[in-house]
mmCIF file of C-alpha atoms in Angstrom:
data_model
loop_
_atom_site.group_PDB
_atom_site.id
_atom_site.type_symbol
_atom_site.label_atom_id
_atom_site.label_comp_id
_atom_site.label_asym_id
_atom_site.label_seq_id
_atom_site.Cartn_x
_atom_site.Cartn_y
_atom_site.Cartn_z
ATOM 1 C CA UNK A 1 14.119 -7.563 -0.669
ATOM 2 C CA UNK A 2 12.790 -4.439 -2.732
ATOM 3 C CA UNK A 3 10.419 -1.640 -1.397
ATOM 4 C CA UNK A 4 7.048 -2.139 -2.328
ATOM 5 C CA UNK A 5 6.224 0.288 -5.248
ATOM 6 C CA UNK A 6 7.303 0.157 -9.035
ATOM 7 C CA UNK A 7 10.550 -0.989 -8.697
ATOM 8 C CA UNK A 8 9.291 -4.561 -7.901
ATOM 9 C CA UNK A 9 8.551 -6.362 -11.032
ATOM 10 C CA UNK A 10 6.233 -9.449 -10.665
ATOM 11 C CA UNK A 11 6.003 -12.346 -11.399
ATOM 12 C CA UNK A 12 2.976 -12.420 -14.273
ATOM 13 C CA UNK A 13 0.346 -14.781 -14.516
ATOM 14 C CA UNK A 14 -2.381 -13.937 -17.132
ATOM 15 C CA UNK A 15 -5.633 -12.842 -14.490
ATOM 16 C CA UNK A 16 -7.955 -9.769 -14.567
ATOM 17 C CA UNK A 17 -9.237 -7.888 -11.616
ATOM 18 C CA UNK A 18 -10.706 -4.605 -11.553
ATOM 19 C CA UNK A 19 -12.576 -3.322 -8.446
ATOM 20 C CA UNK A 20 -14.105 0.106 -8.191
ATOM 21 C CA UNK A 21 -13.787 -0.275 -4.551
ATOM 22 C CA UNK A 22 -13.229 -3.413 -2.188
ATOM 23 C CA UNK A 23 -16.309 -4.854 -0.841
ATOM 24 C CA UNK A 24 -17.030 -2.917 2.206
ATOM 25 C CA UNK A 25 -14.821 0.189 1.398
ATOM 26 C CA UNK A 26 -16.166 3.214 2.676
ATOM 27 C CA UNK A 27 -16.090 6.872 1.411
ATOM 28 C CA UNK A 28 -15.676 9.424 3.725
ATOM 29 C CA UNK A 29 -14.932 13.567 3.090
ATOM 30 C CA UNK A 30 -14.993 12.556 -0.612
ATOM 31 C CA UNK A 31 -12.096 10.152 0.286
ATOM 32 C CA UNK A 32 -12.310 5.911 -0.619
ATOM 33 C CA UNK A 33 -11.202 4.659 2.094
ATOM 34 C CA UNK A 34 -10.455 0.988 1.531
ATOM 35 C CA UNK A 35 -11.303 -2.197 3.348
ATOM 36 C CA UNK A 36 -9.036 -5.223 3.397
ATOM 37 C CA UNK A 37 -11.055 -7.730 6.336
ATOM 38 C CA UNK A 38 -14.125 -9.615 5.733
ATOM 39 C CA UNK A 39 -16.351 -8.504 8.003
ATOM 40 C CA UNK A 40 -18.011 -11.846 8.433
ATOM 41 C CA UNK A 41 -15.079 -13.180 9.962
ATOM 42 C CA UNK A 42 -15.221 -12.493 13.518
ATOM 43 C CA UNK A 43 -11.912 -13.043 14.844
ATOM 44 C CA UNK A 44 -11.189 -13.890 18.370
ATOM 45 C CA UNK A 45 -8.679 -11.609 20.467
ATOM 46 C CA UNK A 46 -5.704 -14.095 21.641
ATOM 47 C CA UNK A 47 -5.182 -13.797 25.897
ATOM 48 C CA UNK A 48 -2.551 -11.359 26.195
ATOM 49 C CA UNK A 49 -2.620 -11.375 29.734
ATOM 50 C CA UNK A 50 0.871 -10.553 30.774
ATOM 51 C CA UNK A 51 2.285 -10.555 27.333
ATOM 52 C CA UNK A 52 5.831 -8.734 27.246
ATOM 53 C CA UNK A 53 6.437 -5.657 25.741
ATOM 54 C CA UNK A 54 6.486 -5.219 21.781
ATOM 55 C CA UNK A 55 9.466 -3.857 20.225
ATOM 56 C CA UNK A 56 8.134 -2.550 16.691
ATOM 57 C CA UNK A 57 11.261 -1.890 14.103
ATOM 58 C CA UNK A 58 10.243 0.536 11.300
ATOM 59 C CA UNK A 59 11.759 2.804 8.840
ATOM 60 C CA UNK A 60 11.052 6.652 8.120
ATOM 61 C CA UNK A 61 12.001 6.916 4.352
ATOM 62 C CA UNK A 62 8.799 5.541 2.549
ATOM 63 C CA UNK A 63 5.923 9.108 2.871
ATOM 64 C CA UNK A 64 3.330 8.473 3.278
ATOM 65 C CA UNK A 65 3.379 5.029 5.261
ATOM 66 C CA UNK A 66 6.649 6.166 7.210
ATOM 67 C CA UNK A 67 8.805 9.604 7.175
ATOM 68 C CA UNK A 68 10.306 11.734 9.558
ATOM 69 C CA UNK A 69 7.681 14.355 10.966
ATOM 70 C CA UNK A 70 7.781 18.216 11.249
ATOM 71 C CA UNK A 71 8.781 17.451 15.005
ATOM 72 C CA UNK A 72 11.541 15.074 14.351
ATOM 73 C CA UNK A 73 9.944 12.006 15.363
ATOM 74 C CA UNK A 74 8.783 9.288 13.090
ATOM 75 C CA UNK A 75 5.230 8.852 12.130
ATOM 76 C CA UNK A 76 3.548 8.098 8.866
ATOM 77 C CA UNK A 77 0.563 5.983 8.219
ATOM 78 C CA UNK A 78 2.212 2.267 8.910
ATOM 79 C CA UNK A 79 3.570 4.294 11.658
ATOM 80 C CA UNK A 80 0.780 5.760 13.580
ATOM 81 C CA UNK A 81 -1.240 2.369 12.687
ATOM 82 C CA UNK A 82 1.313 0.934 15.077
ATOM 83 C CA UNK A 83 0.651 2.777 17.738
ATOM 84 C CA UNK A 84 -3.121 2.695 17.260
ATOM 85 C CA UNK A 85 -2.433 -0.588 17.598
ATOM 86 C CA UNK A 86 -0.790 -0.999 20.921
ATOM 87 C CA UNK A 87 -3.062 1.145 22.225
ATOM 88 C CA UNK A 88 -6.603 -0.781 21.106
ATOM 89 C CA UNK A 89 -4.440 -4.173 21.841
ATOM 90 C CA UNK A 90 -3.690 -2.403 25.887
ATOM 91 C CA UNK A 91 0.314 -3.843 24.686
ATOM 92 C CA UNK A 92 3.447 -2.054 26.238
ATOM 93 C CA UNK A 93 5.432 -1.087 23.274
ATOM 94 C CA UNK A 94 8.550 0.652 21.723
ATOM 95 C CA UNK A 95 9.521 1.664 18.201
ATOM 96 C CA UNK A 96 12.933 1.655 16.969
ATOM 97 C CA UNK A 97 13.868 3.111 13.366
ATOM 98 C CA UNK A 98 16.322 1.165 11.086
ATOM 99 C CA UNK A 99 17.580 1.183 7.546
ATOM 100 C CA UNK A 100 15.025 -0.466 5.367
ATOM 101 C CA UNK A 101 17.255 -2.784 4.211
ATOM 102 C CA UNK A 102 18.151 -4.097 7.588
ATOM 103 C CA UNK A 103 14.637 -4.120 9.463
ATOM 104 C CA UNK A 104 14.070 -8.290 8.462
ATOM 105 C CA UNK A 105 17.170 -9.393 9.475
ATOM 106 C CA UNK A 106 16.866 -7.275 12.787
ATOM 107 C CA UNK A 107 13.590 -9.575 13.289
ATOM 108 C CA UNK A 108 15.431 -12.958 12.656
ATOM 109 C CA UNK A 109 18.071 -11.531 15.138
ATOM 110 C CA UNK A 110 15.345 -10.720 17.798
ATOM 111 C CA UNK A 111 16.563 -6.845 17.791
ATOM 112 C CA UNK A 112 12.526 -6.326 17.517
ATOM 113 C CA UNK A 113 9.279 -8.283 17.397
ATOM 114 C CA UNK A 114 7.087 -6.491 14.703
ATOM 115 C CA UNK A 115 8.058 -4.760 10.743
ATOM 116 C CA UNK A 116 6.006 -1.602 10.039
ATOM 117 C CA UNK A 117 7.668 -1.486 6.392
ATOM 118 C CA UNK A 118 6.786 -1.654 2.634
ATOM 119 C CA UNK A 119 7.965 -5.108 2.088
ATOM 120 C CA UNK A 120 5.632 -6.715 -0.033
ATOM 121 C CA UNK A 121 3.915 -9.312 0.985
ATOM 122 C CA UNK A 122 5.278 -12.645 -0.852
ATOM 123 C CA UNK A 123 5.660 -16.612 -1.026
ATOM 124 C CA UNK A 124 9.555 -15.890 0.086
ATOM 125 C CA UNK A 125 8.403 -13.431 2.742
ATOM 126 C CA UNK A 126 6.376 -16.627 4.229
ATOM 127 C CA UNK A 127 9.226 -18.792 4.390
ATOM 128 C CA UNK A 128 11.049 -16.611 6.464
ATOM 129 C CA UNK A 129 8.329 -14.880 8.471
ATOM 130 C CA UNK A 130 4.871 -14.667 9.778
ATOM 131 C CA UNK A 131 2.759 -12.010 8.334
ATOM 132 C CA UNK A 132 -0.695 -10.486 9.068
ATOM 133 C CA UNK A 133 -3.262 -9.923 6.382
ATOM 134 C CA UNK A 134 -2.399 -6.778 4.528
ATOM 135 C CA UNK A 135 -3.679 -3.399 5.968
ATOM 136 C CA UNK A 136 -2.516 -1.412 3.024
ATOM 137 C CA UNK A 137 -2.251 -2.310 -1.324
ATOM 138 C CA UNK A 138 -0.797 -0.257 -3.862
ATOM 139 C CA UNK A 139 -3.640 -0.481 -6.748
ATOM 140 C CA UNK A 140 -2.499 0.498 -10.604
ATOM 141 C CA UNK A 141 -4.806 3.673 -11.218
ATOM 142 C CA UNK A 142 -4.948 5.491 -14.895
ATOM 143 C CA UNK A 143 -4.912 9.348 -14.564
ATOM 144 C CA UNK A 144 -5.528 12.067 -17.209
ATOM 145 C CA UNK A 145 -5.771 15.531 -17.778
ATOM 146 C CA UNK A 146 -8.733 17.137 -16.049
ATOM 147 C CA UNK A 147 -9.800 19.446 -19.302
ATOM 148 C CA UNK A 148 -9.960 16.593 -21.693
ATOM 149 C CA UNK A 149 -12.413 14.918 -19.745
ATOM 150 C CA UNK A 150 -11.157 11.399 -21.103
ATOM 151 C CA UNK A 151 -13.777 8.768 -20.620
ATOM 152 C CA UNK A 152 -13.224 5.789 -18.225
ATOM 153 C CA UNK A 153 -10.710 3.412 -19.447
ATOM 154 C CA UNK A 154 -12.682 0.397 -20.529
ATOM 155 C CA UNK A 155 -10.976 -1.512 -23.451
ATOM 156 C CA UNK A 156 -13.203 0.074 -25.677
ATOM 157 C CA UNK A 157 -12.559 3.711 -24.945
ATOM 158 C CA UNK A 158 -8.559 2.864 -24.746
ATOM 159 C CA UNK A 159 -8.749 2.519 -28.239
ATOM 160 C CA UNK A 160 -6.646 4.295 -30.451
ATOM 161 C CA UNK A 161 -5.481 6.157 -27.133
ATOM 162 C CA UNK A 162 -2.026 6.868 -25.801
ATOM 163 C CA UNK A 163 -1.290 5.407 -22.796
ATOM 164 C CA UNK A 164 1.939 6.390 -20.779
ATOM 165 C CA UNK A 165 3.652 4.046 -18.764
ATOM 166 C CA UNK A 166 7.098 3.163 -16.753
ATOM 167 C CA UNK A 167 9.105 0.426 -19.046
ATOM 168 C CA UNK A 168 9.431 -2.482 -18.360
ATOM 169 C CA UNK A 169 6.874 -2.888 -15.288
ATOM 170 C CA UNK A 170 3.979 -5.191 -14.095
ATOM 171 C CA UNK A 171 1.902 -1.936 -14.774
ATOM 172 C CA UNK A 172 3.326 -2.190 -18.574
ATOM 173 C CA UNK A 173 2.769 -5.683 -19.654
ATOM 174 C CA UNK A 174 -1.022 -5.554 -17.458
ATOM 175 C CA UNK A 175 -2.113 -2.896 -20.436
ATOM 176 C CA UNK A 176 -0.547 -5.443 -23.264
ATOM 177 C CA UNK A 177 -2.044 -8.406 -22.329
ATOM 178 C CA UNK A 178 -5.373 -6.764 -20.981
ATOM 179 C CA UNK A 179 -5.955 -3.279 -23.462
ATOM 180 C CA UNK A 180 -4.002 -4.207 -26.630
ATOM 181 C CA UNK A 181 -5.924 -1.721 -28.214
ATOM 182 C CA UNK A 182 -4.037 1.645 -26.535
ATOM 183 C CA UNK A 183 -1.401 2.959 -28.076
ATOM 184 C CA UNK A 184 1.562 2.301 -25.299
ATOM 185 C CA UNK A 185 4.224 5.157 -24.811
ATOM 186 C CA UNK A 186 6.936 4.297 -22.322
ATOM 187 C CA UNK A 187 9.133 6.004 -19.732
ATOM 188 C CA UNK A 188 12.045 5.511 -18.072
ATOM 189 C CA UNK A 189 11.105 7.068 -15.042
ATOM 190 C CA UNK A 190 8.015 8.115 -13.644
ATOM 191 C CA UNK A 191 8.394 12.380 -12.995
ATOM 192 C CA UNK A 192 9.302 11.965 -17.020
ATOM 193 C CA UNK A 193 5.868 10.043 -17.633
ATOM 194 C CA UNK A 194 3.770 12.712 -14.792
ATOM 195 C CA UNK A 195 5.633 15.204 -17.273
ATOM 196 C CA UNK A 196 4.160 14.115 -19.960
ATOM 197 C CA UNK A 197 0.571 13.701 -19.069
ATOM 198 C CA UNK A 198 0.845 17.314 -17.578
ATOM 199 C CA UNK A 199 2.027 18.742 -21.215
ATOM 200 C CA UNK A 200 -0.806 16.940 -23.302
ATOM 201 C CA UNK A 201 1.561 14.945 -24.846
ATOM 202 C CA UNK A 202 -0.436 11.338 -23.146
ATOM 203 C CA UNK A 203 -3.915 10.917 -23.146
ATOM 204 C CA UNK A 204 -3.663 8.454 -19.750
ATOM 205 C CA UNK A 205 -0.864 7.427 -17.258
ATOM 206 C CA UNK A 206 -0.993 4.136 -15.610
ATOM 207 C CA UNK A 207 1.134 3.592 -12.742
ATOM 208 C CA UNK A 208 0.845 3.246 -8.903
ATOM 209 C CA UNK A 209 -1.894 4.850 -7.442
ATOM 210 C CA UNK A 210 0.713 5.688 -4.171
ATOM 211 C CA UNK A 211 2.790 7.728 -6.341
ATOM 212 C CA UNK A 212 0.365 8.747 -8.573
ATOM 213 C CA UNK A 213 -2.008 10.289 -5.366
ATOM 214 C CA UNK A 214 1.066 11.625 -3.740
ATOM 215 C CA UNK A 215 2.070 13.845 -7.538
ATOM 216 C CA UNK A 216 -2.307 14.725 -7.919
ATOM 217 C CA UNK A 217 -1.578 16.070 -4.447
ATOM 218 C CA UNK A 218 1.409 18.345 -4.784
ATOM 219 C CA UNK A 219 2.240 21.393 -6.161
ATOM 220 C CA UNK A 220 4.337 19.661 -9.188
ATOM 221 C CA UNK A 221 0.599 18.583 -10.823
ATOM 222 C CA UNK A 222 -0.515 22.261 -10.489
ATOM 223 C CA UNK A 223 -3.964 20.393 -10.479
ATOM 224 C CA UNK A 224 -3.576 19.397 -13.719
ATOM 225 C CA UNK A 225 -4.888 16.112 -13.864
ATOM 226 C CA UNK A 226 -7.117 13.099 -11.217
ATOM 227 C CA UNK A 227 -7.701 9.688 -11.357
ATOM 228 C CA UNK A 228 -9.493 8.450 -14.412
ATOM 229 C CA UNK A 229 -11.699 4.872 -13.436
ATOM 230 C CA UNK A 230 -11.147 2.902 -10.338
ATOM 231 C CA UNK A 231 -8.015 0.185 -9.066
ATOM 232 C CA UNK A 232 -6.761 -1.994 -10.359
ATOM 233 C CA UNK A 233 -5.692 -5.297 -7.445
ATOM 234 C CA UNK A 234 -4.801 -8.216 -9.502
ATOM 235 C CA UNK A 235 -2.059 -9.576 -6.708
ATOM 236 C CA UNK A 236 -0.683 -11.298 -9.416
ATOM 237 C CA UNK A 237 0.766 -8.298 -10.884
ATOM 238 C CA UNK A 238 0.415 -5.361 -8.547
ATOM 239 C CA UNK A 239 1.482 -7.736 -5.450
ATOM 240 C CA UNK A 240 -0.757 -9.011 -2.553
ATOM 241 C CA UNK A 241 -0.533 -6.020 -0.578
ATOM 242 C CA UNK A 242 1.680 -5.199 2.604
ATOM 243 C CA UNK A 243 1.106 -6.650 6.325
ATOM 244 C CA UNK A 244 3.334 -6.585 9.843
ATOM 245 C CA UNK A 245 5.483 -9.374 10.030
ATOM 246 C CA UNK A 246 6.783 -11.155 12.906
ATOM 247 C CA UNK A 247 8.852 -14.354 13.883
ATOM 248 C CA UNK A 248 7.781 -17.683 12.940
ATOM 249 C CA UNK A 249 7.386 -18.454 16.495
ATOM 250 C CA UNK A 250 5.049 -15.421 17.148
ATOM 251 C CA UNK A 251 1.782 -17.042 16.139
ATOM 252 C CA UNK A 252 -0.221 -15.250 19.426
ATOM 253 C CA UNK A 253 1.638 -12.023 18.139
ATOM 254 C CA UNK A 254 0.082 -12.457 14.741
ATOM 255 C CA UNK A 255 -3.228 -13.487 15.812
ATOM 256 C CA UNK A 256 -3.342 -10.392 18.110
ATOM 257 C CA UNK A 257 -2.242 -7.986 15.543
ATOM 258 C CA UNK A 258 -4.651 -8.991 12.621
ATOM 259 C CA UNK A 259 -7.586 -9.082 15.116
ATOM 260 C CA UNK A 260 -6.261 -5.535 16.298
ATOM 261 C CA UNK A 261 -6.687 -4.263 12.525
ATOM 262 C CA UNK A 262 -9.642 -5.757 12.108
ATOM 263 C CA UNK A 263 -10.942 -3.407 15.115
ATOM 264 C CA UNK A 264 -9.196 -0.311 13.879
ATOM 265 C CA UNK A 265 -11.469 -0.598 10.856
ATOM 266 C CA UNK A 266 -14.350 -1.497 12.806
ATOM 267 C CA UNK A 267 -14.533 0.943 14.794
ATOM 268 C CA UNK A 268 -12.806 4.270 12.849
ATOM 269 C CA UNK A 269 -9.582 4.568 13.857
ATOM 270 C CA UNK A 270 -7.935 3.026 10.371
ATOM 271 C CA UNK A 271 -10.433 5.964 8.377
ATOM 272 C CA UNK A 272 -9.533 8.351 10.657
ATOM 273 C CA UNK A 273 -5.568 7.571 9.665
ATOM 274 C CA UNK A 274 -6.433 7.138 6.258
ATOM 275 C CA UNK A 275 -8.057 10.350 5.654
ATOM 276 C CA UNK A 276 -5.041 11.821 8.037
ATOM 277 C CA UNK A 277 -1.751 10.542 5.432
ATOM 278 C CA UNK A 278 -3.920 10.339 1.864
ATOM 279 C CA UNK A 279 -5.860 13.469 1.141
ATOM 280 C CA UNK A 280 -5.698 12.127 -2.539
ATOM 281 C CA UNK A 281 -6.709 8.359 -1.915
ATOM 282 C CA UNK A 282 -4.785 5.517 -4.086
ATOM 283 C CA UNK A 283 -8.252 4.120 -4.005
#
């Protein structure tokens, strides 16, 4: 299975969705902090009286969600989320770092209990696994030049525009079916499309907000350019998000790790991470 990013193309299915910011989101040290659990549903904390120690498998090549810190050790936001977790759920637990490509099949082989990882979540995911509700999405942003002052990117103001984007992605045939009216320039890769937008040569990018917040960020933008308009979360292009995933036979697991999320939003801890790993938010 693929990281979660642009290198995943989905599945399309003609559907809209454009949200300025998830119901509930918050906004914190000019940040947007999103907010993936309803808070109408209460959800019940499973007994975990006695419950045995948690081994969580992870990997440390995906910044900012997991990479290898200044000390050595892992950490990252999926990372540290982990912990959080343990911690607010009062569970015993270890973390052990393997290649991404080998972290599901350590699951099946009970090497671990719980995947901190981008895999997306996905129908094929669910056949194998259990898997929480997500705790993180990768929205499509648009981004332009700060000194052209571009106006939001409604269909209408797309007009006659050019838009760069990576070829051949979700985020590629979402603006043809969606905002015919732009002018579409593609790219191969996406430093060659950040290039671009950085030399005048695009009027917008539209790509994944990750990458895209991680480049506004960093000294290769020289400040050059922010997010133009809000996310974009149709799931039927830009993916349903990304959750921890367990054994089929780990339903108490589950149930105890989506109502320890729910709490880490509740009461701070998942904004105080957030603002920690995404100065620039995706959101």
């Amino acid at each position: 299975m693929s990281r979660f990013v642009g290198r995943i193309k989905w599945n399309l299915i003609p559907a809209v969705a454009l949200l300025v910011l998830l119901p509930g989101s918050a906004v914190a040290q000019g940040v947007a902090i999103p907010n993936f659990w309803d808070p109408r549903a209460a959800m019940d904390k499973p007994d975990l009286t006695g419950f045995r120690p948690v081994r969580f498998l992870v990997d440390d090549d995906f910044p900012p969600l997991a990479f290898v810190g200044p000390d050595g050790n892992p950490t990252g936001f999926s990372i540290e989320l982990s912990r959080a977790l343990c911690e607010k759920l009062a569970l015993t637990c270890t973390l052990q770092v393997r290649r991404f490509n080998m972290l599901l099949d350590a699951l099946a082989d009970r090497q671990g209990d719980v995947v901190a990882a981008g895999f997306p979540i996905s129908a094929a995911l669910r056949q194998r696994f259990l898997v929480t509700n997500p705790y993180f999405k990768i929205p499509a942003r648009f981004a332009a030049r700060k000194d052209r002052r571009q106006p939001e990117p409604t269909a209408g103001a797309l007009a006659g525009k050019t838009v760069g984007v990576l070829g051949g992605t979700a985020h590629e045939a979402y603006l043809k079916a969606f905002l015919p009216g732009a002018t579409l320039k593609a790219f191969d890769t996406l430093p060659n499309a950040q290039a671009a937008l950085k030399a005048g040569e695009v009027d917008y990018l539209f790509a994944d907000g990750l990458n895209l917040s991680l480049w506004l960020g960093g000294v290769e933008s020289a400040d050059c350019c922010a997010f133009v308009g809000g996310p974009y979360l149709e799931s039927r292009f830009f993916g349903e998000g990304i959750g921890l995933v367990v054994r089929q036979d780990d339903e108490v697991l589950r149930r105890a790790l989506d109502y320890g999320l729910q709490q880490l939003w509740k009461d701070g801890k998942y904004a105080e991470l957030y603002l920690r790993f995404f100065p620039v938010s995706p959101f």
